[in-house]
Amino acid sequence: MEKLVELKDVFKIYGEGLESEVRALDGVSLTICRGEFVAVVGQSGSGKSTMMNVLGCLDIPTRGDYFLEGTDVRDLTDKELSRIRNKEIGFIFQQYNLIQTLTVLENVELPLIYQGINADDRRDMALEALERVGLAGRVRHKPTEMSGGQQQRVAIARAIATRPPIIMADEPTGALDSRTGHEVLEFLQQLNREGTTVILITHDNGIAATARRCVRLTDGKIVEDKEQEVDWF
């Protein structure tokens, strides 16, 4: 399989050299191939959120190498990193991060505006994404008029509107009831079946069990990396 993401002996150190230094990532090496569904699982303080920030080009390692599609991330400019975050990676967060004053459609169009896509095309792309998540009839609503599950579906539509090859989901079910959370995980599995690489960050072993591969972090180190049998929804 084609390598998509490769970390080589990566460290992320806060307060390096100080007595209080924290090694959020401590010599991590990891390869993720195109089309995989990987859960990165660990308790609070394990380094999983730092891992997502590095993989998502939201942060740069203190030491070590990160190759994304064969390109050394350290060699990229801020503008190039911004383009990757906007076009190559779709982010889904626990708290949705929607702009409350904008309509559902306007929220989904935002990353397309940043890409410079013209108004007609970005509207079509946003409407297509909203239809996929079952919200085609709610495009004029504001987030405050919607349930938590509906808001998370808006966030998912925003993440997939640019048709990115990678989806990174950070505790995407954390603010949802079990039924709605199940629906979100089912949708992530569907995206993966269609070829999208999915990286799921979670503290929950049950949620991690929905991925084909589980990478377990403890104190900034990978302590387990295994393939697992998955019951697809």
PDB file of C-alpha atoms in Angstrom:
ATOM      1  CA  MET A   1       0.000   0.000   0.000  1.00  0.00           C
ATOM      2  CA  GLU A   2       1.086   3.572  -0.688  1.00  0.00           C
ATOM      3  CA  LYS A   3       2.518   5.449   2.298  1.00  0.00           C
ATOM      4  CA  LEU A   4       0.512   8.559   3.073  1.00  0.00           C
ATOM      5  CA  VAL A   5       1.813   9.586   6.494  1.00  0.00           C
ATOM      6  CA  GLU A   6       5.197   8.741   7.986  1.00  0.00           C
ATOM      7  CA  LEU A   7       6.586   9.856  11.343  1.00  0.00           C
ATOM      8  CA  LYS A   8      10.219   9.012  12.053  1.00  0.00           C
ATOM      9  CA  ASP A   9      11.447   9.276  15.659  1.00  0.00           C
ATOM     10  CA  VAL A  10       9.271  12.329  16.325  1.00  0.00           C
ATOM     11  CA  PHE A  11       9.494  14.312  19.548  1.00  0.00           C
ATOM     12  CA  LYS A  12       7.265  17.152  20.657  1.00  0.00           C
ATOM     13  CA  ILE A  13       8.769  18.708  23.757  1.00  0.00           C
ATOM     14  CA  TYR A  14       7.395  21.617  25.746  1.00  0.00           C
ATOM     15  CA  GLY A  15       9.903  23.500  27.901  1.00  0.00           C
ATOM     16  CA  GLU A  16      12.810  21.561  26.437  1.00  0.00           C
ATOM     17  CA  GLY A  17      15.830  21.544  28.729  1.00  0.00           C
ATOM     18  CA  LEU A  18      13.891  22.772  31.736  1.00  0.00           C
ATOM     19  CA  GLU A  19      13.252  20.719  34.835  1.00  0.00           C
ATOM     20  CA  SER A  20       9.554  20.898  33.987  1.00  0.00           C
ATOM     21  CA  GLU A  21       9.985  19.736  30.360  1.00  0.00           C
ATOM     22  CA  VAL A  22       7.086  17.691  28.999  1.00  0.00           C
ATOM     23  CA  ARG A  23       7.587  15.146  26.222  1.00  0.00           C
ATOM     24  CA  ALA A  24       4.128  15.058  24.694  1.00  0.00           C
ATOM     25  CA  LEU A  25       5.546  12.838  21.929  1.00  0.00           C
ATOM     26  CA  ASP A  26       8.614  10.830  22.855  1.00  0.00           C
ATOM     27  CA  GLY A  27      10.332   9.241  19.869  1.00  0.00           C
ATOM     28  CA  VAL A  28       7.231   8.235  17.908  1.00  0.00           C
ATOM     29  CA  SER A  29       7.545   6.390  14.596  1.00  0.00           C
ATOM     30  CA  LEU A  30       4.386   5.611  12.644  1.00  0.00           C
ATOM     31  CA  THR A  31       3.370   4.882   9.060  1.00  0.00           C
ATOM     32  CA  ILE A  32      -0.204   5.194   7.787  1.00  0.00           C
ATOM     33  CA  CYS A  33      -1.006   4.066   4.267  1.00  0.00           C
ATOM     34  CA  ARG A  34      -3.580   5.522   1.917  1.00  0.00           C
ATOM     35  CA  GLY A  35      -7.055   4.145   2.554  1.00  0.00           C
ATOM     36  CA  GLU A  36      -6.485   3.007   6.138  1.00  0.00           C
ATOM     37  CA  PHE A  37      -8.848   3.608   9.069  1.00  0.00           C
ATOM     38  CA  VAL A  38      -6.651   4.123  12.121  1.00  0.00           C
ATOM     39  CA  ALA A  39      -7.693   4.888  15.698  1.00  0.00           C
ATOM     40  CA  VAL A  40      -5.141   6.651  17.888  1.00  0.00           C
ATOM     41  CA  VAL A  41      -6.252   5.872  21.417  1.00  0.00           C
ATOM     42  CA  GLY A  42      -5.019   6.947  24.846  1.00  0.00           C
ATOM     43  CA  GLN A  43      -6.062   8.552  28.081  1.00  0.00           C
ATOM     44  CA  SER A  44      -5.761  12.264  28.876  1.00  0.00           C
ATOM     45  CA  GLY A  45      -2.102  13.283  28.734  1.00  0.00           C
ATOM     46  CA  SER A  46      -1.071  10.324  26.583  1.00  0.00           C
ATOM     47  CA  GLY A  47      -0.072  12.539  23.642  1.00  0.00           C
ATOM     48  CA  LYS A  48      -2.915  11.670  21.278  1.00  0.00           C
ATOM     49  CA  SER A  49      -4.043  15.276  20.728  1.00  0.00           C
ATOM     50  CA  THR A  50      -0.448  16.341  20.122  1.00  0.00           C
ATOM     51  CA  MET A  51      -0.189  13.498  17.632  1.00  0.00           C
ATOM     52  CA  MET A  52      -3.234  14.839  15.786  1.00  0.00           C
ATOM     53  CA  ASN A  53      -1.827  18.372  15.769  1.00  0.00           C
ATOM     54  CA  VAL A  54       1.425  17.125  14.227  1.00  0.00           C
ATOM     55  CA  LEU A  55      -0.285  14.837  11.695  1.00  0.00           C
ATOM     56  CA  GLY A  56      -2.696  17.636  10.768  1.00  0.00           C
ATOM     57  CA  CYS A  57       0.128  20.158  10.224  1.00  0.00           C
ATOM     58  CA  LEU A  58      -1.263  22.271  13.050  1.00  0.00           C
ATOM     59  CA  ASP A  59       2.078  21.944  14.873  1.00  0.00           C
ATOM     60  CA  ILE A  60       5.660  21.079  13.950  1.00  0.00           C
ATOM     61  CA  PRO A  61       7.737  18.415  15.743  1.00  0.00           C
ATOM     62  CA  THR A  62      10.544  19.538  18.032  1.00  0.00           C
ATOM     63  CA  ARG A  63      12.735  16.811  16.565  1.00  0.00           C
ATOM     64  CA  GLY A  64      12.291  14.025  14.060  1.00  0.00           C
ATOM     65  CA  ASP A  65      10.768  13.857  10.593  1.00  0.00           C
ATOM     66  CA  TYR A  66       7.214  13.974   9.299  1.00  0.00           C
ATOM     67  CA  PHE A  67       6.587  13.052   5.681  1.00  0.00           C
ATOM     68  CA  LEU A  68       3.145  13.668   4.188  1.00  0.00           C
ATOM     69  CA  GLU A  69       2.723  12.044   0.777  1.00  0.00           C
ATOM     70  CA  GLY A  70       6.519  11.855   0.633  1.00  0.00           C
ATOM     71  CA  THR A  71       7.073  15.560   1.357  1.00  0.00           C
ATOM     72  CA  ASP A  72       9.044  16.620   4.441  1.00  0.00           C
ATOM     73  CA  VAL A  73       6.660  18.914   6.310  1.00  0.00           C
ATOM     74  CA  ARG A  74       9.596  20.875   7.723  1.00  0.00           C
ATOM     75  CA  ASP A  75      10.421  22.099   4.217  1.00  0.00           C
ATOM     76  CA  LEU A  76       6.983  23.654   3.681  1.00  0.00           C
ATOM     77  CA  THR A  77       6.161  27.334   4.032  1.00  0.00           C
ATOM     78  CA  ASP A  78       3.326  28.592   6.211  1.00  0.00           C
ATOM     79  CA  LYS A  79       1.282  29.156   3.055  1.00  0.00           C
ATOM     80  CA  GLU A  80       1.875  25.585   1.893  1.00  0.00           C
ATOM     81  CA  LEU A  81       0.962  24.212   5.321  1.00  0.00           C
ATOM     82  CA  SER A  82      -2.216  26.282   5.271  1.00  0.00           C
ATOM     83  CA  ARG A  83      -3.129  24.841   1.869  1.00  0.00           C
ATOM     84  CA  ILE A  84      -2.664  21.298   3.207  1.00  0.00           C
ATOM     85  CA  ARG A  85      -4.872  21.990   6.223  1.00  0.00           C
ATOM     86  CA  ASN A  86      -7.524  23.508   3.983  1.00  0.00           C
ATOM     87  CA  LYS A  87      -7.533  21.092   1.061  1.00  0.00           C
ATOM     88  CA  GLU A  88      -5.782  17.839   1.937  1.00  0.00           C
ATOM     89  CA  ILE A  89      -7.141  17.260   5.458  1.00  0.00           C
ATOM     90  CA  GLY A  90     -10.703  17.511   6.728  1.00  0.00           C
ATOM     91  CA  PHE A  91     -10.948  18.111  10.484  1.00  0.00           C
ATOM     92  CA  ILE A  92     -13.828  17.042  12.714  1.00  0.00           C
ATOM     93  CA  PHE A  93     -13.702  18.159  16.358  1.00  0.00           C
ATOM     94  CA  GLN A  94     -15.691  17.311  19.468  1.00  0.00           C
ATOM     95  CA  GLN A  95     -17.050  20.851  19.857  1.00  0.00           C
ATOM     96  CA  TYR A  96     -18.086  21.328  16.184  1.00  0.00           C
ATOM     97  CA  ASN A  97     -16.380  24.785  15.873  1.00  0.00           C
ATOM     98  CA  LEU A  98     -19.231  26.268  13.856  1.00  0.00           C
ATOM     99  CA  ILE A  99     -19.744  30.019  13.488  1.00  0.00           C
ATOM    100  CA  GLN A 100     -23.046  30.677  15.193  1.00  0.00           C
ATOM    101  CA  THR A 101     -23.924  33.779  13.186  1.00  0.00           C
ATOM    102  CA  LEU A 102     -23.656  31.987   9.843  1.00  0.00           C
ATOM    103  CA  THR A 103     -26.175  29.634   8.280  1.00  0.00           C
ATOM    104  CA  VAL A 104     -25.463  25.948   7.856  1.00  0.00           C
ATOM    105  CA  LEU A 105     -24.684  26.502   4.177  1.00  0.00           C
ATOM    106  CA  GLU A 106     -22.335  29.408   4.915  1.00  0.00           C
ATOM    107  CA  ASN A 107     -20.461  27.344   7.517  1.00  0.00           C
ATOM    108  CA  VAL A 108     -19.870  24.547   5.022  1.00  0.00           C
ATOM    109  CA  GLU A 109     -18.804  27.000   2.306  1.00  0.00           C
ATOM    110  CA  LEU A 110     -16.067  28.583   4.451  1.00  0.00           C
ATOM    111  CA  PRO A 111     -13.149  26.264   3.556  1.00  0.00           C
ATOM    112  CA  LEU A 112     -14.166  26.532  -0.102  1.00  0.00           C
ATOM    113  CA  ILE A 113     -13.953  30.325   0.079  1.00  0.00           C
ATOM    114  CA  TYR A 114     -10.410  29.995   1.463  1.00  0.00           C
ATOM    115  CA  GLN A 115      -9.567  27.814  -1.532  1.00  0.00           C
ATOM    116  CA  GLY A 116     -10.726  30.549  -3.892  1.00  0.00           C
ATOM    117  CA  ILE A 117     -13.531  28.465  -5.398  1.00  0.00           C
ATOM    118  CA  ASN A 118     -16.116  30.594  -7.168  1.00  0.00           C
ATOM    119  CA  ALA A 119     -19.521  31.191  -5.586  1.00  0.00           C
ATOM    120  CA  ASP A 120     -21.555  28.878  -7.826  1.00  0.00           C
ATOM    121  CA  ASP A 121     -19.164  25.931  -7.524  1.00  0.00           C
ATOM    122  CA  ARG A 122     -18.710  26.251  -3.776  1.00  0.00           C
ATOM    123  CA  ARG A 123     -22.464  26.408  -3.263  1.00  0.00           C
ATOM    124  CA  ASP A 124     -22.888  23.216  -5.293  1.00  0.00           C
ATOM    125  CA  MET A 125     -20.092  21.489  -3.349  1.00  0.00           C
ATOM    126  CA  ALA A 126     -21.517  22.595   0.009  1.00  0.00           C
ATOM    127  CA  LEU A 127     -25.034  21.471  -0.920  1.00  0.00           C
ATOM    128  CA  GLU A 128     -23.704  18.097  -2.053  1.00  0.00           C
ATOM    129  CA  ALA A 129     -21.870  17.636   1.271  1.00  0.00           C
ATOM    130  CA  LEU A 130     -24.949  18.623   3.271  1.00  0.00           C
ATOM    131  CA  GLU A 131     -27.083  16.205   1.286  1.00  0.00           C
ATOM    132  CA  ARG A 132     -24.622  13.417   2.108  1.00  0.00           C
ATOM    133  CA  VAL A 133     -25.074  14.009   5.833  1.00  0.00           C
ATOM    134  CA  GLY A 134     -28.862  14.318   5.567  1.00  0.00           C
ATOM    135  CA  LEU A 135     -29.176  18.076   6.058  1.00  0.00           C
ATOM    136  CA  ALA A 136     -30.195  19.275   2.607  1.00  0.00           C
ATOM    137  CA  GLY A 137     -33.403  20.679   4.076  1.00  0.00           C
ATOM    138  CA  ARG A 138     -31.703  22.681   6.834  1.00  0.00           C
ATOM    139  CA  VAL A 139     -29.299  24.864   4.839  1.00  0.00           C
ATOM    140  CA  ARG A 140     -30.816  28.167   5.972  1.00  0.00           C
ATOM    141  CA  HIS A 141     -30.808  27.301   9.672  1.00  0.00           C
ATOM    142  CA  LYS A 142     -28.274  28.636  12.169  1.00  0.00           C
ATOM    143  CA  PRO A 143     -26.322  26.219  14.397  1.00  0.00           C
ATOM    144  CA  THR A 144     -28.235  27.513  17.446  1.00  0.00           C
ATOM    145  CA  GLU A 145     -31.426  26.141  15.897  1.00  0.00           C
ATOM    146  CA  MET A 146     -30.059  22.607  15.671  1.00  0.00           C
ATOM    147  CA  SER A 147     -29.372  19.675  17.973  1.00  0.00           C
ATOM    148  CA  GLY A 148     -25.851  18.618  18.866  1.00  0.00           C
ATOM    149  CA  GLY A 149     -26.021  15.713  16.451  1.00  0.00           C
ATOM    150  CA  GLN A 150     -27.144  17.977  13.635  1.00  0.00           C
ATOM    151  CA  GLN A 151     -24.361  20.445  14.388  1.00  0.00           C
ATOM    152  CA  GLN A 152     -21.802  17.645  14.245  1.00  0.00           C
ATOM    153  CA  ARG A 153     -23.205  16.609  10.867  1.00  0.00           C
ATOM    154  CA  VAL A 154     -22.733  20.204   9.673  1.00  0.00           C
ATOM    155  CA  ALA A 155     -19.116  19.976  10.873  1.00  0.00           C
ATOM    156  CA  ILE A 156     -18.696  16.715   8.968  1.00  0.00           C
ATOM    157  CA  ALA A 157     -20.178  18.282   5.826  1.00  0.00           C
ATOM    158  CA  ARG A 158     -17.698  21.160   6.175  1.00  0.00           C
ATOM    159  CA  ALA A 159     -14.844  18.657   6.529  1.00  0.00           C
ATOM    160  CA  ILE A 160     -15.788  16.646   3.434  1.00  0.00           C
ATOM    161  CA  ALA A 161     -16.858  19.551   1.205  1.00  0.00           C
ATOM    162  CA  THR A 162     -13.320  19.984  -0.119  1.00  0.00           C
ATOM    163  CA  ARG A 163     -13.192  16.215  -0.850  1.00  0.00           C
ATOM    164  CA  PRO A 164      -9.964  15.757   1.128  1.00  0.00           C
ATOM    165  CA  PRO A 165      -8.046  12.457   0.978  1.00  0.00           C
ATOM    166  CA  ILE A 166      -7.621  12.495   4.786  1.00  0.00           C
ATOM    167  CA  ILE A 167     -10.196  12.949   7.533  1.00  0.00           C
ATOM    168  CA  MET A 168      -8.955  13.569  11.086  1.00  0.00           C
ATOM    169  CA  ALA A 169     -11.644  13.188  13.723  1.00  0.00           C
ATOM    170  CA  ASP A 170     -10.766  14.270  17.275  1.00  0.00           C
ATOM    171  CA  GLU A 171     -13.246  12.747  19.766  1.00  0.00           C
ATOM    172  CA  PRO A 172     -16.054  13.307  17.210  1.00  0.00           C
ATOM    173  CA  THR A 173     -18.680  11.568  19.358  1.00  0.00           C
ATOM    174  CA  GLY A 174     -17.646  13.057  22.699  1.00  0.00           C
ATOM    175  CA  ALA A 175     -20.520  15.551  22.924  1.00  0.00           C
ATOM    176  CA  LEU A 176     -23.179  13.244  21.465  1.00  0.00           C
ATOM    177  CA  ASP A 177     -25.588  10.638  22.782  1.00  0.00           C
ATOM    178  CA  SER A 178     -24.813   7.027  21.943  1.00  0.00           C
ATOM    179  CA  ARG A 179     -27.260   6.731  19.027  1.00  0.00           C
ATOM    180  CA  THR A 180     -26.033   9.892  17.315  1.00  0.00           C
ATOM    181  CA  GLY A 181     -22.427   8.945  18.011  1.00  0.00           C
ATOM    182  CA  HIS A 182     -23.090   5.591  16.352  1.00  0.00           C
ATOM    183  CA  GLU A 183     -24.347   7.422  13.253  1.00  0.00           C
ATOM    184  CA  VAL A 184     -21.182   9.559  13.107  1.00  0.00           C
ATOM    185  CA  LEU A 185     -18.949   6.483  13.335  1.00  0.00           C
ATOM    186  CA  GLU A 186     -21.022   4.767  10.653  1.00  0.00           C
ATOM    187  CA  PHE A 187     -20.489   7.737   8.349  1.00  0.00           C
ATOM    188  CA  LEU A 188     -16.711   7.678   8.967  1.00  0.00           C
ATOM    189  CA  GLN A 189     -16.673   3.999   8.061  1.00  0.00           C
ATOM    190  CA  GLN A 190     -18.597   4.777   4.874  1.00  0.00           C
ATOM    191  CA  LEU A 191     -16.065   7.452   3.924  1.00  0.00           C
ATOM    192  CA  ASN A 192     -13.288   4.925   4.475  1.00  0.00           C
ATOM    193  CA  ARG A 193     -15.020   2.352   2.289  1.00  0.00           C
ATOM    194  CA  GLU A 194     -15.034   5.002  -0.452  1.00  0.00           C
ATOM    195  CA  GLY A 195     -11.260   5.388  -0.176  1.00  0.00           C
ATOM    196  CA  THR A 196     -10.801   8.216   2.341  1.00  0.00           C
ATOM    197  CA  THR A 197      -8.042   7.737   4.891  1.00  0.00           C
ATOM    198  CA  VAL A 198      -9.554   8.194   8.360  1.00  0.00           C
ATOM    199  CA  ILE A 199      -7.554   8.955  11.511  1.00  0.00           C
ATOM    200  CA  LEU A 200      -9.742   8.817  14.618  1.00  0.00           C
ATOM    201  CA  ILE A 201      -8.466  10.264  17.913  1.00  0.00           C
ATOM    202  CA  THR A 202     -10.227   8.897  21.003  1.00  0.00           C
ATOM    203  CA  HIS A 203      -9.856   7.889  24.640  1.00  0.00           C
ATOM    204  CA  ASP A 204     -12.649   5.320  24.295  1.00  0.00           C
ATOM    205  CA  ASN A 205     -11.669   1.711  23.572  1.00  0.00           C
ATOM    206  CA  GLY A 206     -15.161   0.949  22.270  1.00  0.00           C
ATOM    207  CA  ILE A 207     -14.936   3.735  19.696  1.00  0.00           C
ATOM    208  CA  ALA A 208     -11.393   2.690  18.778  1.00  0.00           C
ATOM    209  CA  ALA A 209     -12.767  -0.783  18.034  1.00  0.00           C
ATOM    210  CA  THR A 210     -14.598   0.628  14.991  1.00  0.00           C
ATOM    211  CA  ALA A 211     -11.251   1.170  13.208  1.00  0.00           C
ATOM    212  CA  ARG A 212      -9.319  -1.469  11.305  1.00  0.00           C
ATOM    213  CA  ARG A 213      -6.117  -0.549  13.123  1.00  0.00           C
ATOM    214  CA  CYS A 214      -5.506   0.673  16.666  1.00  0.00           C
ATOM    215  CA  VAL A 215      -2.442   2.671  17.756  1.00  0.00           C
ATOM    216  CA  ARG A 216      -2.244   3.052  21.534  1.00  0.00           C
ATOM    217  CA  LEU A 217      -0.296   5.887  23.168  1.00  0.00           C
ATOM    218  CA  THR A 218       0.951   6.114  26.752  1.00  0.00           C
ATOM    219  CA  ASP A 219       3.135   8.973  28.008  1.00  0.00           C
ATOM    220  CA  GLY A 220       3.945  10.077  24.472  1.00  0.00           C
ATOM    221  CA  LYS A 221       5.071   6.621  23.300  1.00  0.00           C
ATOM    222  CA  ILE A 222       3.379   4.058  21.078  1.00  0.00           C
ATOM    223  CA  VAL A 223       2.858   1.000  23.260  1.00  0.00           C
ATOM    224  CA  GLU A 224       0.661  -0.966  20.857  1.00  0.00           C
ATOM    225  CA  ASP A 225      -0.028  -0.957  17.121  1.00  0.00           C
ATOM    226  CA  LYS A 226      -2.305  -3.714  15.916  1.00  0.00           C
ATOM    227  CA  GLU A 227      -4.719  -4.641  13.180  1.00  0.00           C
ATOM    228  CA  GLN A 228      -8.163  -5.584  14.447  1.00  0.00           C
ATOM    229  CA  GLU A 229     -11.308  -7.250  13.229  1.00  0.00           C
ATOM    230  CA  VAL A 230     -14.104  -4.731  12.766  1.00  0.00           C
ATOM    231  CA  ASP A 231     -17.838  -5.208  12.716  1.00  0.00           C
ATOM    232  CA  TRP A 232     -18.833  -2.725  10.023  1.00  0.00           C
ATOM    233  CA  PHE A 233     -22.084  -0.909  10.638  1.00  0.00           C
TER     234      PHE A 233
END
